[in-house]
């Protein structure tokens, strides 16, 4: 009798170890590659913030024109986001993600040919169309492999690509601007767009070779491993709602999530598009020096994102782990204004702000993915992301207008801070039961 009990206990332990080993295998196979894809995606999206340091004067463009051009990306993104994600769900992630990456790489490289405000607007709009569906597509793709109780950590690992893109992209962009200016008769900002577009095209081709559409298509998994993964995905989906697409568009919960995400994205792109200019405003002159300093807030954010996501998964709690970093982000932005006269303290404040903003974003996605599945998940995630990313238009546009009129970004930082606090309060207004928080 005791022998049988012992065997049962050992089996349970072995099953647990086996499951952990399978998920470790999947994580190492998928996440580093998706991580690299997102790094090059985010670089192509926000490198215009570094190009701005010299492009505006070269082309005689105003801060308001820059703000509108930086933000108009998200208009194209918004219009094509939901259909793009539904197509991905129908035709498979491998082909659609590859298409997205190759087309946006080509268009991003064409930014070197901008000569006027209208060519700037048109290419940024086309870039938004090309990239539509990439981020929500990856979030959806993660739900194909990982159940909700593992998704917080995995999504955060994937989204640490944002700050690491800043860590890598800041010094790289500064070096290109400074060292390649005048090469073959082209300005540094033109080389910036070309050089940073090439990795996107290369990664798009590699997606066709290396990405697997889902568990059943994974030749690198044996039947036992596939069953372990699929059983957990099936069990995870039992409590989720498979709404019709029509119902997704009329769901108050979906619109609430979209508003929360809008508030957080306001902060994200306030930092993403204006951080180089904020550092330049501290008196830092050289493009390479600005690039090196811009890596500091992102490096701090990487550490914070990982630690907070581990705490969220450990305690099976999401709302407070989303709201508290958002409030810290708001405090950091406010302090960056109040301490503007002290470069060291201002950088510390910007680091706190960047940490808070970037930490709240990946954990936010564990909320809507906790109750959606199937085509509803594809449409719901895309709708939330597309509506939320309209803040990517509103944020740089408003800051650009504010700076043009006041010659300062201070009021813009206060606006972003208020948006983060509103997002935090809306997050806490969602009941724990509705997003199935459970240990």
Tab-separated table of C-alpha atoms in Angstrom:
chain	number	residue	atom	x	y	z
A	1	UNK	CA	0.000	0.000	0.000
A	2	UNK	CA	2.737	2.372	0.997
A	3	UNK	CA	4.656	1.438	-2.086
A	4	UNK	CA	1.707	2.358	-4.271
A	5	UNK	CA	1.306	5.691	-2.526
A	6	UNK	CA	4.977	6.383	-2.941
A	7	UNK	CA	4.799	5.599	-6.643
A	8	UNK	CA	1.847	7.917	-7.077
A	9	UNK	CA	3.703	10.689	-5.331
A	10	UNK	CA	6.755	10.141	-7.450
A	11	UNK	CA	4.651	10.166	-10.598
A	12	UNK	CA	3.125	13.486	-9.636
A	13	UNK	CA	6.574	14.916	-9.060
A	14	UNK	CA	7.837	13.507	-12.327
A	15	UNK	CA	4.829	14.925	-14.199
A	16	UNK	CA	5.508	18.352	-12.708
A	17	UNK	CA	9.159	18.178	-13.694
A	18	UNK	CA	8.186	16.933	-17.156
A	19	UNK	CA	5.730	19.780	-17.680
A	20	UNK	CA	8.314	22.335	-16.568
A	21	UNK	CA	10.858	20.839	-18.952
A	22	UNK	CA	8.413	21.016	-21.869
A	23	UNK	CA	7.585	24.665	-21.193
A	24	UNK	CA	11.271	25.484	-20.831
A	25	UNK	CA	11.863	23.895	-24.239
A	26	UNK	CA	9.035	25.904	-25.828
A	27	UNK	CA	10.176	29.130	-24.157
A	28	UNK	CA	13.740	28.797	-25.415
A	29	UNK	CA	12.537	27.885	-28.888
A	30	UNK	CA	10.040	30.743	-29.297
A	31	UNK	CA	10.771	33.712	-27.066
A	32	UNK	CA	14.363	34.658	-28.044
A	33	UNK	CA	13.345	34.721	-31.720
A	34	UNK	CA	10.126	36.692	-31.103
A	35	UNK	CA	12.160	38.957	-28.854
A	36	UNK	CA	14.571	39.801	-31.695
A	37	UNK	CA	11.643	40.416	-34.037
A	38	UNK	CA	10.129	42.924	-31.626
A	39	UNK	CA	13.438	44.711	-31.071
A	40	UNK	CA	13.813	45.466	-34.786
A	41	UNK	CA	10.104	46.351	-34.996
A	42	UNK	CA	10.305	48.841	-32.163
A	43	UNK	CA	13.525	50.349	-33.526
A	44	UNK	CA	11.858	51.020	-36.882
A	45	UNK	CA	8.866	52.536	-35.128
A	46	UNK	CA	10.662	55.023	-32.868
A	47	UNK	CA	14.027	55.705	-34.556
A	48	UNK	CA	12.342	58.800	-35.936
A	49	UNK	CA	12.908	60.231	-32.432
A	50	UNK	CA	16.655	60.168	-33.066
A	51	UNK	CA	16.370	61.200	-36.711
A	52	UNK	CA	14.498	64.264	-35.423
A	53	UNK	CA	17.687	65.613	-33.826
A	54	UNK	CA	19.005	66.656	-37.259
A	55	UNK	CA	16.207	65.911	-39.735
A	56	UNK	CA	13.985	68.816	-38.692
A	57	UNK	CA	16.655	71.422	-39.260
A	58	UNK	CA	17.799	69.811	-42.530
A	59	UNK	CA	14.247	69.834	-43.929
A	60	UNK	CA	13.079	72.983	-42.133
A	61	UNK	CA	10.225	71.163	-40.343
A	62	UNK	CA	8.585	72.348	-37.106
A	63	UNK	CA	8.105	70.421	-33.850
A	64	UNK	CA	4.360	70.284	-34.578
A	65	UNK	CA	5.019	68.721	-38.005
A	66	UNK	CA	7.265	66.142	-36.336
A	67	UNK	CA	4.645	65.351	-33.705
A	68	UNK	CA	1.947	64.846	-36.347
A	69	UNK	CA	4.239	62.751	-38.554
A	70	UNK	CA	5.401	60.590	-35.650
A	71	UNK	CA	1.801	60.028	-34.589
A	72	UNK	CA	0.171	59.526	-37.992
A	73	UNK	CA	1.847	56.110	-38.054
A	74	UNK	CA	-0.865	54.998	-35.649
A	75	UNK	CA	-3.727	56.106	-37.867
A	76	UNK	CA	-2.731	53.557	-40.513
A	77	UNK	CA	-2.018	51.099	-37.716
A	78	UNK	CA	-5.497	51.618	-36.264
A	79	UNK	CA	-7.344	51.179	-39.552
A	80	UNK	CA	-5.720	47.840	-40.445
A	81	UNK	CA	-5.092	46.310	-37.016
A	82	UNK	CA	-8.229	44.198	-36.526
A	83	UNK	CA	-8.423	42.783	-40.094
A	84	UNK	CA	-4.696	42.027	-39.964
A	85	UNK	CA	-5.023	39.994	-36.760
A	86	UNK	CA	-8.051	38.080	-38.057
A	87	UNK	CA	-6.091	37.223	-41.219
A	88	UNK	CA	-3.198	36.010	-39.045
A	89	UNK	CA	-5.572	33.742	-37.118
A	90	UNK	CA	-6.912	32.334	-40.408
A	91	UNK	CA	-3.731	31.906	-42.496
A	92	UNK	CA	-1.216	31.269	-39.733
A	93	UNK	CA	1.322	33.359	-37.852
A	94	UNK	CA	4.375	32.304	-39.886
A	95	UNK	CA	3.344	33.707	-43.262
A	96	UNK	CA	1.569	36.782	-41.941
A	97	UNK	CA	4.272	37.905	-39.498
A	98	UNK	CA	6.856	37.466	-42.274
A	99	UNK	CA	4.761	39.625	-44.623
A	100	UNK	CA	4.439	42.314	-41.980
A	101	UNK	CA	8.144	42.460	-41.180
A	102	UNK	CA	9.373	42.524	-44.770
A	103	UNK	CA	6.973	45.250	-45.902
A	104	UNK	CA	7.590	47.501	-42.913
A	105	UNK	CA	11.367	47.068	-43.335
A	106	UNK	CA	11.186	48.233	-46.948
A	107	UNK	CA	8.966	51.222	-46.104
A	108	UNK	CA	11.104	52.197	-43.114
A	109	UNK	CA	14.177	52.254	-45.359
A	110	UNK	CA	12.322	54.523	-47.785
A	111	UNK	CA	12.110	57.134	-45.005
A	112	UNK	CA	15.554	58.243	-46.162
A	113	UNK	CA	13.846	59.857	-49.164
A	114	UNK	CA	11.682	62.235	-47.075
A	115	UNK	CA	12.040	65.772	-48.425
A	116	UNK	CA	8.941	67.568	-47.126
A	117	UNK	CA	6.259	67.365	-44.472
A	118	UNK	CA	3.870	65.560	-46.839
A	119	UNK	CA	6.360	62.850	-47.814
A	120	UNK	CA	7.048	62.466	-44.085
A	121	UNK	CA	3.338	62.065	-43.325
A	122	UNK	CA	2.713	59.616	-46.199
A	123	UNK	CA	5.594	57.283	-45.396
A	124	UNK	CA	4.788	57.238	-41.664
A	125	UNK	CA	1.150	56.424	-42.513
A	126	UNK	CA	2.233	53.590	-44.829
A	127	UNK	CA	4.605	52.284	-42.176
A	128	UNK	CA	1.659	52.051	-39.778
A	129	UNK	CA	-0.355	50.076	-42.321
A	130	UNK	CA	2.562	47.716	-42.922
A	131	UNK	CA	3.125	47.018	-39.220
A	132	UNK	CA	-0.561	46.683	-38.288
A	133	UNK	CA	-1.176	43.359	-36.611
A	134	UNK	CA	2.402	42.591	-35.588
A	135	UNK	CA	2.225	43.181	-31.838
A	136	UNK	CA	-1.311	41.860	-31.212
A	137	UNK	CA	-0.446	38.989	-33.533
A	138	UNK	CA	2.442	38.007	-31.287
A	139	UNK	CA	0.286	38.382	-28.153
A	140	UNK	CA	-2.292	36.104	-29.806
A	141	UNK	CA	0.463	33.693	-30.861
A	142	UNK	CA	1.645	33.415	-27.237
A	143	UNK	CA	-1.872	32.322	-26.213
A	144	UNK	CA	-1.557	29.385	-28.638
A	145	UNK	CA	1.297	27.994	-26.532
A	146	UNK	CA	1.024	29.219	-22.927
A	147	UNK	CA	-1.948	29.091	-20.505
A	148	UNK	CA	-2.901	32.134	-18.450
A	149	UNK	CA	-0.882	31.171	-15.352
A	150	UNK	CA	2.344	31.226	-17.383
A	151	UNK	CA	1.506	34.095	-19.710
A	152	UNK	CA	2.461	37.037	-17.485
A	153	UNK	CA	6.118	36.042	-17.313
A	154	UNK	CA	6.266	35.057	-20.987
A	155	UNK	CA	4.641	38.268	-22.227
A	156	UNK	CA	6.997	40.307	-20.079
A	157	UNK	CA	10.034	38.437	-21.408
A	158	UNK	CA	8.830	39.217	-24.915
A	159	UNK	CA	8.142	42.871	-24.148
A	160	UNK	CA	11.513	43.472	-22.508
A	161	UNK	CA	12.426	43.913	-26.170
A	162	UNK	CA	11.072	47.472	-25.872
A	163	UNK	CA	13.594	48.691	-23.281
A	164	UNK	CA	16.365	46.568	-24.772
A	165	UNK	CA	15.626	48.158	-28.143
A	166	UNK	CA	16.291	51.422	-26.331
A	167	UNK	CA	19.478	50.094	-24.754
A	168	UNK	CA	20.782	48.909	-28.132
A	169	UNK	CA	19.074	51.415	-30.401
A	170	UNK	CA	20.016	54.557	-28.503
A	171	UNK	CA	23.809	54.201	-28.801
A	172	UNK	CA	23.481	52.684	-32.300
A	173	UNK	CA	21.271	55.512	-33.548
A	174	UNK	CA	23.539	58.117	-32.004
A	175	UNK	CA	26.606	56.524	-33.601
A	176	UNK	CA	24.979	56.378	-37.051
A	177	UNK	CA	23.863	60.012	-36.844
A	178	UNK	CA	27.288	61.174	-35.776
A	179	UNK	CA	29.697	58.946	-37.719
A	180	UNK	CA	27.861	58.399	-41.022
A	181	UNK	CA	26.709	61.956	-41.598
A	182	UNK	CA	27.828	63.013	-45.074
A	183	UNK	CA	28.798	59.491	-46.205
A	184	UNK	CA	28.133	59.165	-49.958
A	185	UNK	CA	26.407	62.540	-49.797
A	186	UNK	CA	23.625	61.434	-47.439
A	187	UNK	CA	22.800	62.881	-44.025
A	188	UNK	CA	23.176	60.854	-40.837
A	189	UNK	CA	19.417	60.662	-40.332
A	190	UNK	CA	19.031	59.135	-43.831
A	191	UNK	CA	21.584	56.436	-43.049
A	192	UNK	CA	19.788	55.833	-39.745
A	193	UNK	CA	16.589	54.795	-41.519
A	194	UNK	CA	18.393	52.560	-44.035
A	195	UNK	CA	20.740	50.768	-41.637
A	196	UNK	CA	18.021	50.038	-39.062
A	197	UNK	CA	15.576	48.813	-41.730
A	198	UNK	CA	17.816	45.995	-42.974
A	199	UNK	CA	17.412	43.745	-39.867
A	200	UNK	CA	13.601	43.864	-40.252
A	201	UNK	CA	13.747	42.424	-43.755
A	202	UNK	CA	16.261	39.764	-42.693
A	203	UNK	CA	14.145	38.746	-39.681
A	204	UNK	CA	11.044	38.608	-41.891
A	205	UNK	CA	12.728	36.045	-44.120
A	206	UNK	CA	13.861	34.055	-41.065
A	207	UNK	CA	10.270	33.983	-39.779
A	208	UNK	CA	9.311	31.916	-42.842
A	209	UNK	CA	12.064	29.453	-42.021
A	210	UNK	CA	11.943	29.247	-38.222
A	211	UNK	CA	8.438	30.103	-36.961
A	212	UNK	CA	5.885	27.375	-36.230
A	213	UNK	CA	2.168	28.199	-36.544
A	214	UNK	CA	1.095	26.268	-33.461
A	215	UNK	CA	1.527	23.203	-31.248
A	216	UNK	CA	0.253	20.712	-33.831
A	217	UNK	CA	2.708	22.015	-36.463
A	218	UNK	CA	5.784	21.854	-34.233
A	219	UNK	CA	8.059	19.151	-35.657
A	220	UNK	CA	10.511	19.845	-32.832
A	221	UNK	CA	7.994	18.468	-30.286
A	222	UNK	CA	7.242	14.767	-29.797
A	223	UNK	CA	3.614	13.536	-29.437
A	224	UNK	CA	3.852	13.402	-25.642
A	225	UNK	CA	5.071	16.998	-25.442
A	226	UNK	CA	2.346	18.181	-27.811
A	227	UNK	CA	-0.306	16.503	-25.671
A	228	UNK	CA	1.007	18.122	-22.482
A	229	UNK	CA	0.866	21.561	-24.074
A	230	UNK	CA	-2.487	21.118	-25.812
A	231	UNK	CA	-4.187	19.686	-22.708
A	232	UNK	CA	-3.240	22.771	-20.731
A	233	UNK	CA	-4.354	25.148	-23.466
A	234	UNK	CA	-7.685	23.306	-23.712
A	235	UNK	CA	-8.177	23.398	-19.924
A	236	UNK	CA	-7.242	27.082	-19.848
A	237	UNK	CA	-9.865	27.847	-22.494
A	238	UNK	CA	-12.791	26.254	-20.654
A	239	UNK	CA	-13.505	29.364	-18.576
A	240	UNK	CA	-12.968	31.828	-21.413
A	241	UNK	CA	-15.618	33.372	-23.606
A	242	UNK	CA	-15.648	32.741	-27.351
A	243	UNK	CA	-17.666	35.800	-28.363
A	244	UNK	CA	-18.769	36.560	-31.881
A	245	UNK	CA	-16.741	39.270	-33.591
A	246	UNK	CA	-19.835	41.505	-33.553
A	247	UNK	CA	-20.116	41.142	-29.791
A	248	UNK	CA	-16.440	42.067	-29.377
A	249	UNK	CA	-17.142	45.497	-30.860
A	250	UNK	CA	-20.063	46.069	-28.465
A	251	UNK	CA	-18.444	44.669	-25.307
A	252	UNK	CA	-18.076	47.337	-22.596
A	253	UNK	CA	-15.238	45.330	-21.036
A	254	UNK	CA	-13.275	45.398	-24.305
A	255	UNK	CA	-13.737	49.168	-24.565
A	256	UNK	CA	-12.651	49.594	-20.956
A	257	UNK	CA	-9.497	47.601	-21.667
A	258	UNK	CA	-8.897	49.745	-24.756
A	259	UNK	CA	-9.181	52.935	-22.682
A	260	UNK	CA	-6.745	51.594	-20.082
A	261	UNK	CA	-4.278	50.660	-22.789
A	262	UNK	CA	-4.719	54.077	-24.416
A	263	UNK	CA	-3.692	55.733	-21.151
A	264	UNK	CA	-0.572	53.586	-20.822
A	265	UNK	CA	0.448	53.983	-24.464
A	266	UNK	CA	0.248	57.760	-24.028
A	267	UNK	CA	3.154	57.387	-21.629
A	268	UNK	CA	5.021	54.831	-23.727
A	269	UNK	CA	5.270	56.950	-26.853
A	270	UNK	CA	5.765	60.154	-24.904
A	271	UNK	CA	9.002	58.523	-23.762
A	272	UNK	CA	9.723	56.695	-27.030
A	273	UNK	CA	9.434	59.689	-29.346
A	274	UNK	CA	10.723	62.444	-27.052
A	275	UNK	CA	13.384	60.901	-24.756
A	276	UNK	CA	16.309	61.956	-27.024
A	277	UNK	CA	14.942	65.509	-27.120
A	278	UNK	CA	14.448	65.562	-23.344
A	279	UNK	CA	18.064	64.501	-22.827
A	280	UNK	CA	19.247	67.084	-25.361
A	281	UNK	CA	17.300	69.680	-23.390
A	282	UNK	CA	19.460	68.873	-20.346
A	283	UNK	CA	22.415	70.317	-22.214
A	284	UNK	CA	23.816	67.141	-23.785
A	285	UNK	CA	25.043	68.049	-27.275
A	286	UNK	CA	26.599	65.056	-29.079
A	287	UNK	CA	24.280	62.560	-30.792
A	288	UNK	CA	26.332	59.610	-29.512
A	289	UNK	CA	26.262	60.984	-25.942
A	290	UNK	CA	22.479	61.393	-26.173
A	291	UNK	CA	22.204	57.819	-27.445
A	292	UNK	CA	24.327	56.432	-24.621
A	293	UNK	CA	22.394	58.310	-21.940
A	294	UNK	CA	19.051	57.263	-23.428
A	295	UNK	CA	20.028	53.629	-22.765
A	296	UNK	CA	20.012	54.181	-18.987
A	297	UNK	CA	16.225	54.500	-18.417
A	298	UNK	CA	15.615	51.471	-20.641
A	299	UNK	CA	18.212	49.378	-18.807
A	300	UNK	CA	16.503	50.174	-15.492
A	301	UNK	CA	13.161	49.197	-17.035
A	302	UNK	CA	14.447	45.769	-18.116
A	303	UNK	CA	15.290	44.801	-14.534
A	304	UNK	CA	12.044	46.173	-13.155
A	305	UNK	CA	9.879	44.449	-15.756
A	306	UNK	CA	11.319	41.018	-14.982
A	307	UNK	CA	11.084	41.394	-11.190
A	308	UNK	CA	7.505	42.689	-11.182
A	309	UNK	CA	6.302	40.014	-13.639
A	310	UNK	CA	7.741	37.283	-11.398
A	311	UNK	CA	5.899	38.760	-8.435
A	312	UNK	CA	2.645	38.908	-10.447
A	313	UNK	CA	2.883	35.244	-11.464
A	314	UNK	CA	3.959	34.150	-7.983
A	315	UNK	CA	0.964	35.810	-6.326
A	316	UNK	CA	-1.480	35.152	-9.215
A	317	UNK	CA	-2.395	38.842	-9.105
A	318	UNK	CA	-2.473	41.280	-12.005
A	319	UNK	CA	-4.424	44.453	-11.293
A	320	UNK	CA	-2.195	45.922	-8.570
A	321	UNK	CA	0.921	44.799	-10.423
A	322	UNK	CA	-0.328	46.838	-13.383
A	323	UNK	CA	-1.609	49.876	-11.465
A	324	UNK	CA	1.285	50.503	-9.067
A	325	UNK	CA	3.994	50.675	-11.780
A	326	UNK	CA	1.752	53.007	-13.794
A	327	UNK	CA	1.525	55.403	-10.842
A	328	UNK	CA	5.297	55.177	-10.334
A	329	UNK	CA	5.678	56.044	-14.010
A	330	UNK	CA	3.542	59.145	-13.488
A	331	UNK	CA	5.618	60.175	-10.478
A	332	UNK	CA	8.808	59.734	-12.504
A	333	UNK	CA	7.551	61.972	-15.331
A	334	UNK	CA	6.484	64.694	-12.893
A	335	UNK	CA	9.820	64.579	-11.066
A	336	UNK	CA	11.710	64.770	-14.373
A	337	UNK	CA	10.107	68.198	-14.861
A	338	UNK	CA	10.547	69.422	-11.292
A	339	UNK	CA	14.210	68.321	-11.217
A	340	UNK	CA	15.002	69.576	-14.716
A	341	UNK	CA	17.838	71.785	-13.455
A	342	UNK	CA	19.774	68.787	-12.137
A	343	UNK	CA	20.791	66.420	-14.952
A	344	UNK	CA	21.572	63.470	-12.654
A	345	UNK	CA	18.320	63.654	-10.701
A	346	UNK	CA	16.327	64.319	-13.865
A	347	UNK	CA	17.802	61.181	-15.484
A	348	UNK	CA	16.928	59.209	-12.347
A	349	UNK	CA	13.351	60.494	-12.584
A	350	UNK	CA	13.137	59.609	-16.287
A	351	UNK	CA	14.426	56.129	-15.402
A	352	UNK	CA	11.670	55.731	-12.806
A	353	UNK	CA	9.105	56.939	-15.329
A	354	UNK	CA	10.347	54.582	-18.042
A	355	UNK	CA	10.409	51.651	-15.595
A	356	UNK	CA	6.833	52.290	-14.488
A	357	UNK	CA	5.424	52.714	-17.984
A	358	UNK	CA	7.159	49.712	-19.504
A	359	UNK	CA	6.391	47.448	-16.537
A	360	UNK	CA	2.643	48.093	-16.614
A	361	UNK	CA	2.277	47.340	-20.343
A	362	UNK	CA	3.105	43.597	-20.585
A	363	UNK	CA	1.199	42.741	-17.432
A	364	UNK	CA	-1.811	44.624	-18.779
A	365	UNK	CA	-2.132	42.008	-21.542
A	366	UNK	CA	-2.704	39.259	-18.981
A	367	UNK	CA	-6.075	40.911	-18.235
A	368	UNK	CA	-7.922	40.714	-21.608
A	369	UNK	CA	-6.279	37.394	-22.566
A	370	UNK	CA	-7.652	35.883	-19.351
A	371	UNK	CA	-11.185	35.573	-20.749
A	372	UNK	CA	-11.010	35.617	-24.568
A	373	UNK	CA	-10.263	32.737	-26.914
A	374	UNK	CA	-10.411	31.729	-30.573
A	375	UNK	CA	-11.416	34.303	-33.185
A	376	UNK	CA	-12.742	36.470	-30.345
A	377	UNK	CA	-9.228	36.629	-28.918
A	378	UNK	CA	-7.792	37.577	-32.302
A	379	UNK	CA	-10.352	40.343	-32.828
A	380	UNK	CA	-10.476	41.468	-29.187
A	381	UNK	CA	-6.711	41.749	-28.741
A	382	UNK	CA	-6.405	43.590	-32.057
A	383	UNK	CA	-9.257	45.985	-31.220
A	384	UNK	CA	-7.797	46.810	-27.801
A	385	UNK	CA	-4.346	47.298	-29.289
A	386	UNK	CA	-5.522	49.402	-32.235
A	387	UNK	CA	-7.714	51.698	-30.120
A	388	UNK	CA	-5.049	51.943	-27.445
A	389	UNK	CA	-2.360	52.736	-29.977
A	390	UNK	CA	-4.291	55.765	-31.160
A	391	UNK	CA	-2.501	57.278	-28.174
A	392	UNK	CA	0.622	56.860	-30.272
A	393	UNK	CA	-0.922	59.491	-32.530
A	394	UNK	CA	-2.370	61.707	-29.810
A	395	UNK	CA	0.678	61.707	-27.507
A	396	UNK	CA	3.452	62.932	-29.856
A	397	UNK	CA	1.039	65.264	-31.657
A	398	UNK	CA	-0.054	67.018	-28.472
A	399	UNK	CA	3.483	67.218	-27.081
A	400	UNK	CA	4.657	68.635	-30.423
A	401	UNK	CA	1.949	71.301	-30.353
A	402	UNK	CA	2.680	72.100	-26.704
A	403	UNK	CA	6.402	72.458	-27.359
A	404	UNK	CA	5.835	74.609	-30.454
A	405	UNK	CA	3.626	76.988	-28.489
A	406	UNK	CA	5.452	77.020	-25.147
A	407	UNK	CA	9.017	76.105	-26.166
A	408	UNK	CA	8.884	73.502	-23.384
A	409	UNK	CA	7.737	69.898	-22.909
A	410	UNK	CA	6.882	70.396	-19.207
A	411	UNK	CA	3.102	70.623	-19.705
A	412	UNK	CA	3.305	67.597	-22.005
A	413	UNK	CA	4.961	65.507	-19.267
A	414	UNK	CA	2.237	66.504	-16.798
A	415	UNK	CA	-0.372	65.430	-19.360
A	416	UNK	CA	1.275	62.025	-19.755
A	417	UNK	CA	1.512	61.582	-15.993
A	418	UNK	CA	-2.210	62.291	-15.582
A	419	UNK	CA	-2.987	59.743	-18.288
A	420	UNK	CA	-1.004	57.049	-16.459
A	421	UNK	CA	-2.864	57.720	-13.201
A	422	UNK	CA	-6.222	57.466	-14.981
A	423	UNK	CA	-5.130	54.134	-16.504
A	424	UNK	CA	-4.143	52.835	-13.071
A	425	UNK	CA	-7.493	53.790	-11.536
A	426	UNK	CA	-9.416	52.175	-14.409
A	427	UNK	CA	-7.378	48.997	-13.959
A	428	UNK	CA	-8.323	48.793	-10.290
A	429	UNK	CA	-11.987	49.366	-11.206
A	430	UNK	CA	-12.048	45.938	-12.900
A	431	UNK	CA	-13.163	43.209	-10.520
A	432	UNK	CA	-10.713	40.381	-9.880
A	433	UNK	CA	-13.481	37.873	-10.590
A	434	UNK	CA	-14.117	39.170	-14.101
A	435	UNK	CA	-10.546	38.427	-15.168
A	436	UNK	CA	-10.413	35.104	-13.307
A	437	UNK	CA	-7.547	35.904	-10.977
A	438	UNK	CA	-6.988	32.696	-9.044
A	439	UNK	CA	-4.140	30.835	-7.403
